[in-house]
PDB file of C-alpha atoms in Angstrom:
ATOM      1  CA  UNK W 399     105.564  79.612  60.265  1.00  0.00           C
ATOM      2  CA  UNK W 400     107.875  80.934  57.462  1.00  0.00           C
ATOM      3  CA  UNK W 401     110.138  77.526  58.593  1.00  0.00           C
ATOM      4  CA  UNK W 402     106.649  75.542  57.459  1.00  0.00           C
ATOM      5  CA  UNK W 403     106.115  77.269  54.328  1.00  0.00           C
ATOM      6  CA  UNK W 404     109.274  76.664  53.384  1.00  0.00           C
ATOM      7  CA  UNK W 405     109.795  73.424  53.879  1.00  0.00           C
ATOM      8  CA  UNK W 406     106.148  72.971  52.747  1.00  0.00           C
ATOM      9  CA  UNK W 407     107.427  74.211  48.926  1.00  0.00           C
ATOM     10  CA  UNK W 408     110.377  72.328  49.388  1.00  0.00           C
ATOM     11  CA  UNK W 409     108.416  68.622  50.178  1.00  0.00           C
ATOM     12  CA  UNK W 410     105.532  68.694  48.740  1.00  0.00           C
ATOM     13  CA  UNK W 411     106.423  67.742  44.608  1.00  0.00           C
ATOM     14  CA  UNK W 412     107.766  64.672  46.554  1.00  0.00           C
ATOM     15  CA  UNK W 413     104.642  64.019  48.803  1.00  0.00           C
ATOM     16  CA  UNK W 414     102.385  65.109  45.820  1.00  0.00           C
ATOM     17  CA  UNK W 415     103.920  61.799  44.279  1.00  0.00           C
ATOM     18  CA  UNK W 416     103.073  59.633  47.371  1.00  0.00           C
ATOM     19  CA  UNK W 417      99.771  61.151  47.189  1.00  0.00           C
ATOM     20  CA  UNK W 418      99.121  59.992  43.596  1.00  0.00           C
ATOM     21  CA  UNK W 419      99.991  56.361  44.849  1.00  0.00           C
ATOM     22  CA  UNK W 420      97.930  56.841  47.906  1.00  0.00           C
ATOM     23  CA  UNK W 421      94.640  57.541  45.549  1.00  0.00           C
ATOM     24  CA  UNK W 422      95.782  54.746  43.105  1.00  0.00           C
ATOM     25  CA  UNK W 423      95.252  52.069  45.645  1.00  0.00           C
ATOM     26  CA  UNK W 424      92.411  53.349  47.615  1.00  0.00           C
ATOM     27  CA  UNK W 425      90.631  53.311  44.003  1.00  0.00           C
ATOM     28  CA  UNK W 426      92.153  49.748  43.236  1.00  0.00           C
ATOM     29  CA  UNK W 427      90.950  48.492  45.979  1.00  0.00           C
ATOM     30  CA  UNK W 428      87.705  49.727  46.862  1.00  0.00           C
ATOM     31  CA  UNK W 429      87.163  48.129  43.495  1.00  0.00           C
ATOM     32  CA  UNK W 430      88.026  45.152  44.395  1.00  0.00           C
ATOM     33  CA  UNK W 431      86.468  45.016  48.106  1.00  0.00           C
ATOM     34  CA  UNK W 432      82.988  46.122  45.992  1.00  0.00           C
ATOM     35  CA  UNK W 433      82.616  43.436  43.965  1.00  0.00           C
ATOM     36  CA  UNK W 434      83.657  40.552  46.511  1.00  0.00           C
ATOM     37  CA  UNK W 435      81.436  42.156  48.887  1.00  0.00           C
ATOM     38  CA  UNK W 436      78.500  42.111  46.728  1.00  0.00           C
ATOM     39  CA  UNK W 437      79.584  38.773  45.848  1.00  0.00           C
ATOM     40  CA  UNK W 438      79.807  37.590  49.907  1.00  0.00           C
ATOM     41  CA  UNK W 439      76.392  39.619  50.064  1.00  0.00           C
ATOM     42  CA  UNK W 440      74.738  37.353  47.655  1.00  0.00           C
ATOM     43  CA  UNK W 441      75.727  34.290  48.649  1.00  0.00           C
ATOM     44  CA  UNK W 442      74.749  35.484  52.071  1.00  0.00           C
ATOM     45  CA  UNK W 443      70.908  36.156  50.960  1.00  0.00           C
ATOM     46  CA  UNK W 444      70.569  33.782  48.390  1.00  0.00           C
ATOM     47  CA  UNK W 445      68.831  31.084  50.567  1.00  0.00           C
ATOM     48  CA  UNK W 446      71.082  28.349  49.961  1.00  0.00           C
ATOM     49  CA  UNK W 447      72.444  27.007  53.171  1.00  0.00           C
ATOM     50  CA  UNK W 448      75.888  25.556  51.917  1.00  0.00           C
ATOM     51  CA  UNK W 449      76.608  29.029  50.338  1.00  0.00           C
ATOM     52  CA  UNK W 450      75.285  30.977  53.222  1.00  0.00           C
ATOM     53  CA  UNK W 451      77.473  29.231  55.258  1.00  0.00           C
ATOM     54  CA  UNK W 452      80.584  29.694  53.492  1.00  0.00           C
ATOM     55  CA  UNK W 453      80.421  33.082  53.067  1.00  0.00           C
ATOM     56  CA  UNK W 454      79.722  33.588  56.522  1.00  0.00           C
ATOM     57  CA  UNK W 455      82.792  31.543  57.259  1.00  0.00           C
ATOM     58  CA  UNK W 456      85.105  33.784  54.626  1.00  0.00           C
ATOM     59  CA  UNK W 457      83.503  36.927  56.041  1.00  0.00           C
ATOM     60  CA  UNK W 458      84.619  35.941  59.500  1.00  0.00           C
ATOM     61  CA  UNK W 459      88.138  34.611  58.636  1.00  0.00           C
ATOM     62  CA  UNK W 460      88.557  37.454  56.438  1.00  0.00           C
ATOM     63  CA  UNK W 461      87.636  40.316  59.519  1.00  0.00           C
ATOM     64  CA  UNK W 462      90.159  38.277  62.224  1.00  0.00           C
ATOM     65  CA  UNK W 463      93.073  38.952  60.043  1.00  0.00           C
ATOM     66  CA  UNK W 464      94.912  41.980  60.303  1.00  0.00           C
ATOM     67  CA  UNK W 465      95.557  44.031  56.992  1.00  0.00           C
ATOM     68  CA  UNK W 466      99.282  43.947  57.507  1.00  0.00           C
ATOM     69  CA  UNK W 467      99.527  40.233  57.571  1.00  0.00           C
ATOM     70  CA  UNK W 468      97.406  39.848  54.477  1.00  0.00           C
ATOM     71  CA  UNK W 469      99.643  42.328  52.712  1.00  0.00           C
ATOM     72  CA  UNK W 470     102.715  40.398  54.108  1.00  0.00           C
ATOM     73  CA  UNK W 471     101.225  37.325  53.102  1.00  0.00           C
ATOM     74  CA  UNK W 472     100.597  38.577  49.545  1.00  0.00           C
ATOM     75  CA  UNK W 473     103.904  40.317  48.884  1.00  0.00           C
ATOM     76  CA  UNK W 474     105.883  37.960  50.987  1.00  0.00           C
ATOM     77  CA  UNK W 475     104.492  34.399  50.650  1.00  0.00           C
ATOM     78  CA  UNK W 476     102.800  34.205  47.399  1.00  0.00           C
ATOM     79  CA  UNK W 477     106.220  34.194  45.629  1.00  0.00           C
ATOM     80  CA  UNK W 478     106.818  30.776  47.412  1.00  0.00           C
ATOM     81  CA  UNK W 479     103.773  29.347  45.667  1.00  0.00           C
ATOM     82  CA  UNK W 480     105.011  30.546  42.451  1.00  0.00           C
ATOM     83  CA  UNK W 481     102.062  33.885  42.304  1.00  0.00           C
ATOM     84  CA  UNK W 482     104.651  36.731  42.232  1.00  0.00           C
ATOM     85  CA  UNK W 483     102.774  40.359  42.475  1.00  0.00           C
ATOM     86  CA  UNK W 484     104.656  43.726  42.983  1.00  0.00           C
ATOM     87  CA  UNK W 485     103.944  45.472  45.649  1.00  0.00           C
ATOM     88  CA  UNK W 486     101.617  47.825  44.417  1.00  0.00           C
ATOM     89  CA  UNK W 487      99.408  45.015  43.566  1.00  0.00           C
ATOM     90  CA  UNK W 488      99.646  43.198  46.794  1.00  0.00           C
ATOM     91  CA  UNK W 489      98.401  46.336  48.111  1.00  0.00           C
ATOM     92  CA  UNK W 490      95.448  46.685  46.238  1.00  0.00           C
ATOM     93  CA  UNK W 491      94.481  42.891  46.119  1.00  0.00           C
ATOM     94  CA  UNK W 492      95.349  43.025  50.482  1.00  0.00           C
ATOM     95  CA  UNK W 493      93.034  45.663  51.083  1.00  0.00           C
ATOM     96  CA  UNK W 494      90.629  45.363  48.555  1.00  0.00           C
ATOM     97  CA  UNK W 495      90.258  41.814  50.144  1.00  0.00           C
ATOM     98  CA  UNK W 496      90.027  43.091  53.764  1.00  0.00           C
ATOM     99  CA  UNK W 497      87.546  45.195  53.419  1.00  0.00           C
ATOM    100  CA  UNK W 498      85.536  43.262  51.346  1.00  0.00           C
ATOM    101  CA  UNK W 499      84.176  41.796  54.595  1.00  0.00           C
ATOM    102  CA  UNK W 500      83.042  44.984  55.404  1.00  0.00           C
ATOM    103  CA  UNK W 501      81.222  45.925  52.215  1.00  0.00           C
ATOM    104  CA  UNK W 502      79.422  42.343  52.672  1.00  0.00           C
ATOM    105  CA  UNK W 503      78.059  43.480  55.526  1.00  0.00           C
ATOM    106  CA  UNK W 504      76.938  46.558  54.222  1.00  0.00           C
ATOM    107  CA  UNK W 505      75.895  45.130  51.102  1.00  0.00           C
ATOM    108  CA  UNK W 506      73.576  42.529  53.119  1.00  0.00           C
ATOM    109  CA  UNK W 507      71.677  44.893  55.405  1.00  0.00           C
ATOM    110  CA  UNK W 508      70.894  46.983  52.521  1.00  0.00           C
ATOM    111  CA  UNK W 509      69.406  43.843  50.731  1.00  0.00           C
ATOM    112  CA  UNK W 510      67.820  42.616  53.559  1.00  0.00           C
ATOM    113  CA  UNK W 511      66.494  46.035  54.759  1.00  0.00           C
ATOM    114  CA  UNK W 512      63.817  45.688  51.393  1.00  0.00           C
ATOM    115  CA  UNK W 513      60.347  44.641  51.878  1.00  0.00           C
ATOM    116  CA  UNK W 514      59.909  40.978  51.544  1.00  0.00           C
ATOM    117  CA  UNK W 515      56.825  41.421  49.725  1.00  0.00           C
ATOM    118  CA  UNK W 516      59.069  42.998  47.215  1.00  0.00           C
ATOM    119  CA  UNK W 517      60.506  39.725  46.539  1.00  0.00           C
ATOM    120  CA  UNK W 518      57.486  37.886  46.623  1.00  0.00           C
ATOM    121  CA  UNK W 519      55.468  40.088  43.980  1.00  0.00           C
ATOM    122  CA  UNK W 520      58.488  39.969  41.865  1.00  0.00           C
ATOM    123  CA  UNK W 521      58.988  36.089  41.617  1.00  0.00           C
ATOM    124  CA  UNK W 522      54.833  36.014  41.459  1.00  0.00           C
ATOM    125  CA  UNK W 523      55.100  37.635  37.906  1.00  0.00           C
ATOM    126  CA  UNK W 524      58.181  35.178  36.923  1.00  0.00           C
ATOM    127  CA  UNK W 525      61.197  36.742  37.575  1.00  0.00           C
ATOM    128  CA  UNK W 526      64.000  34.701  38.648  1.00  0.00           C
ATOM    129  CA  UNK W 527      66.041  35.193  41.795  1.00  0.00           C
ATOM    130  CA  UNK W 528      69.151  37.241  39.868  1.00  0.00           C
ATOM    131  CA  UNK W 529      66.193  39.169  38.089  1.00  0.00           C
ATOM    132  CA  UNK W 530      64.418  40.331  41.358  1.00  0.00           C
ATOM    133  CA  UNK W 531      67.932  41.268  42.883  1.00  0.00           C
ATOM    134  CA  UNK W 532      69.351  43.046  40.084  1.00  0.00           C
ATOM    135  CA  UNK W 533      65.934  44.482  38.692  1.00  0.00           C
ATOM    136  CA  UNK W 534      63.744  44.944  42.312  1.00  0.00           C
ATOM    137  CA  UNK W 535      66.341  44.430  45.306  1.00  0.00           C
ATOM    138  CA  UNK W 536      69.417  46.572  44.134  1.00  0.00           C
ATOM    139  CA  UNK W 537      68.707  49.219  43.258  1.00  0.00           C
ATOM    140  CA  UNK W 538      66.934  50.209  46.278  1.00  0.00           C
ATOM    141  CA  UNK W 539      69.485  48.544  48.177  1.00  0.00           C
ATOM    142  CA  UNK W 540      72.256  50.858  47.071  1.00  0.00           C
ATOM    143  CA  UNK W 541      70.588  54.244  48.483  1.00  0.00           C
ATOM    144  CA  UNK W 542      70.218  52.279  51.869  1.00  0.00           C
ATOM    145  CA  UNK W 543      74.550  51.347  51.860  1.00  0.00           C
ATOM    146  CA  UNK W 544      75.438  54.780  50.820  1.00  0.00           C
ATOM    147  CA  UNK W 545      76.606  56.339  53.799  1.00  0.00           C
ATOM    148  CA  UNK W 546      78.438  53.537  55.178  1.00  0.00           C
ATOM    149  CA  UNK W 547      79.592  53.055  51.848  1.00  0.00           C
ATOM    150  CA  UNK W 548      81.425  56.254  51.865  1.00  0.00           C
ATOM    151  CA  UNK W 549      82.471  55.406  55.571  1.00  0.00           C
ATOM    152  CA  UNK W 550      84.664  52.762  53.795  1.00  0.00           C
ATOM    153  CA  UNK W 551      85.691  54.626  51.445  1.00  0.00           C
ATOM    154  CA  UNK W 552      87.210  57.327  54.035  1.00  0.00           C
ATOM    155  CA  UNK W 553      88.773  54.410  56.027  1.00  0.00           C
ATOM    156  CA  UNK W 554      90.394  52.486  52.716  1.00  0.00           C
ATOM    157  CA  UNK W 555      91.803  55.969  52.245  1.00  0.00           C
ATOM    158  CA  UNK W 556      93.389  56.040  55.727  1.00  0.00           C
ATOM    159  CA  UNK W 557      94.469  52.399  55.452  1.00  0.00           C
ATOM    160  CA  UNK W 558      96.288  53.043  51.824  1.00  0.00           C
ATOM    161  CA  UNK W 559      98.868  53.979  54.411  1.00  0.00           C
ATOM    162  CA  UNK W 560      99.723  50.413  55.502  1.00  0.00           C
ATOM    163  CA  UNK W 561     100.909  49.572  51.927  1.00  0.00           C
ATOM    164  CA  UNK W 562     103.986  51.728  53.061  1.00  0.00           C
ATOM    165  CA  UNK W 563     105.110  48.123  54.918  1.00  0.00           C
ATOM    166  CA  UNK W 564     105.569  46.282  51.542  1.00  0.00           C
ATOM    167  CA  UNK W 565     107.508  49.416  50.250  1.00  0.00           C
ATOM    168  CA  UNK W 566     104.533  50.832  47.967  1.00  0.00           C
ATOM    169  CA  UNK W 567     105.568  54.348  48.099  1.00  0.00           C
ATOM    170  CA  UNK W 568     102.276  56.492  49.373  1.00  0.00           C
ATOM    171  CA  UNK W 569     102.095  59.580  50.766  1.00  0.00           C
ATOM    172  CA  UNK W 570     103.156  57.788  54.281  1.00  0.00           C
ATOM    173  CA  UNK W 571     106.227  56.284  52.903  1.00  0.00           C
ATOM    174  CA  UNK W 572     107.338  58.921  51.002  1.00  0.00           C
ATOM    175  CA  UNK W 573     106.915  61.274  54.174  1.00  0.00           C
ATOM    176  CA  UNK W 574     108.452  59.127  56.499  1.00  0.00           C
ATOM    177  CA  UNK W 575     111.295  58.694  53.611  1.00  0.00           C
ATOM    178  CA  UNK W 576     111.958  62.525  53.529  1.00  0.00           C
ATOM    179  CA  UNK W 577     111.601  62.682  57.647  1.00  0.00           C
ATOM    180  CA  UNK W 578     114.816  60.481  57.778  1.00  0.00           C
ATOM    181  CA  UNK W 579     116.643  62.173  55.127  1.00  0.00           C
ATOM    182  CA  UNK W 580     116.276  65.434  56.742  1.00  0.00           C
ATOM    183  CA  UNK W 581     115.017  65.230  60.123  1.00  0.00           C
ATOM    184  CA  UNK W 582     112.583  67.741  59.814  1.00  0.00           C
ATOM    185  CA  UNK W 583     109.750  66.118  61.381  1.00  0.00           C
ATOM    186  CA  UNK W 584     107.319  68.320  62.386  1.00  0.00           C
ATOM    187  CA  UNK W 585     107.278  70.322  59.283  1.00  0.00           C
ATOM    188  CA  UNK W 586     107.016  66.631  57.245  1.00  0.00           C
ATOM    189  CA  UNK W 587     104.461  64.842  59.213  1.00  0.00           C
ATOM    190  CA  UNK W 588     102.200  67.938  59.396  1.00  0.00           C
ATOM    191  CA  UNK W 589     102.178  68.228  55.947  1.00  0.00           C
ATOM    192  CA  UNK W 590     101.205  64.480  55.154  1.00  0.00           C
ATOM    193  CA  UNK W 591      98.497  64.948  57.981  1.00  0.00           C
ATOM    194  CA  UNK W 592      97.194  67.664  56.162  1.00  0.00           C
ATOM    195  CA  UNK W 593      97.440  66.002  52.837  1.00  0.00           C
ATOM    196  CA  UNK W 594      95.269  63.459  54.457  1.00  0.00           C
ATOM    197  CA  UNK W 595      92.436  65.218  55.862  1.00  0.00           C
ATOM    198  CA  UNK W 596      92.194  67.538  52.789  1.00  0.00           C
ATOM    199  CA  UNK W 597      91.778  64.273  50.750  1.00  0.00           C
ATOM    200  CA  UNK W 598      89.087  63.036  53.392  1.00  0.00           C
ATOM    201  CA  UNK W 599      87.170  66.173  53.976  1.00  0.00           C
ATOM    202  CA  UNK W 600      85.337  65.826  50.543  1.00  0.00           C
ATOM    203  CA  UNK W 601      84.583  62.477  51.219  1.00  0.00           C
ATOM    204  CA  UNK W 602      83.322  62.753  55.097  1.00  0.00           C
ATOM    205  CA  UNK W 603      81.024  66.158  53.547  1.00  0.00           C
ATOM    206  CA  UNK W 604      80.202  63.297  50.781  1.00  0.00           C
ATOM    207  CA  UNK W 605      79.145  60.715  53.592  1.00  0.00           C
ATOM    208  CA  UNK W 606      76.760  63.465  55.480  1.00  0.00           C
ATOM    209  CA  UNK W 607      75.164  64.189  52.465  1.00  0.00           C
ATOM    210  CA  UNK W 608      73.827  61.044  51.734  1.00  0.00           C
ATOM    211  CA  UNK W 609      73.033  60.749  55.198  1.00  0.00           C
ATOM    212  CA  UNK W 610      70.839  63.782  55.481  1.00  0.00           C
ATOM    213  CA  UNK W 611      69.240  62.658  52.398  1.00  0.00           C
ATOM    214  CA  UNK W 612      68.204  59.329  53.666  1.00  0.00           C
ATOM    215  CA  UNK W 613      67.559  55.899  51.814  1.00  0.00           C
ATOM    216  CA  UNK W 614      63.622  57.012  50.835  1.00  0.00           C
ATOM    217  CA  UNK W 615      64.401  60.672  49.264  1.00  0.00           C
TER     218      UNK W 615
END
């Protein structure tokens, strides 16, 4: 244990670094995966079959590709087509994009959870489509997709981690870095598991709030 507390002082400026990384691109891109999702989401309930249909098309193309190859893909491959983004970016724009399938789907059930008569009493007194969803739908809508909301949020934090294979240097990078250098494994990879879960607890506590609460409280 002294061995661990040790090392512990010794690592964890470094990892502290890795972890300010690690927070900068799960913010990044859970912006980013929020507002294409709500965008997907719309086009999803907006009634227009050609728009419907495409979204439903991204969403799916977007969920059968693995995070890793759309970080390769952006780091690696956009440079070829003249689009050159450091890594740190790639990472952001990767995930953000990934999981913006997933917030669609969230987004949608929320939306579509409302009472159609909602809707309908709405667009009887004259308010347009985009009124009625941003005035009505909404609103409501967001205290439905709060819990799973937060369930992305815990698993964007998580998958930060893959940004370590375009050499963004997170919390997993920068552990695995000092692992090699020193070859003190166990006391290294403990701590970054521990730097994880202390950065998820708040949010997982976060998550069963809301859920306790309930979408009509």
């Amino acid at each position: 244990m002294e061995k661990f507390a040790r090392d512990a002082v010794e690592f964890l400026p470094i990892l502290l670094n890795g972890v300010a990384l690690t927070i900068v691109v799960t913010l990044g891109s859970l912006v980013v995966s929020t507002l294409l999702g709500l965008i997907w989401a719309m086009m999803r309930v907006s009634g227009i079959r050609a728009l419907s249909w495409g979204s439903a098309a991204l969403i799916n193309m977007i969920r059968g590709i693995p995070i890793i190859v759309l970080l390769f893909y952006l780091y690696f491959v956009m440079p070829d087509l003249g689009v050159s983004l450091t890594a740190l970016q790639a990472a952001i724009i990767g995930l953000g994009v990934a999981y913006s399938a997933y917030q669609a789907e969230n987004f949608r059930a929320g939306i579509e959870a409302i009472d159609k008569g909602q809707i309908e009493a709405a667009q009887a007194i004259g308010m347009s489509w985009w009124l009625t969803m941003r005035r009505v739908i909404l609103p409501q809508a967001v205290r439905i997709v709060l819990p799973p909301y937060g369930n992305v949020m815990i698993m964007m934090l998580k998958d930060s981690s893959q940004a370590s294979t375009i050499t963004v240097a997170e919390l997993a990078l920068q552990g695995k870095l000092i692992a090699s250098s020193t070859f003190k494994n166990t006391s290294v990879f403990t701590l970054v598991a521990l730097m994880y879960l202390t950065m998820s607890i708040p949010l997982i506590l976060l998550v069963r709030h809301f859920e306790k609460r309930g979408p009509h409280r």
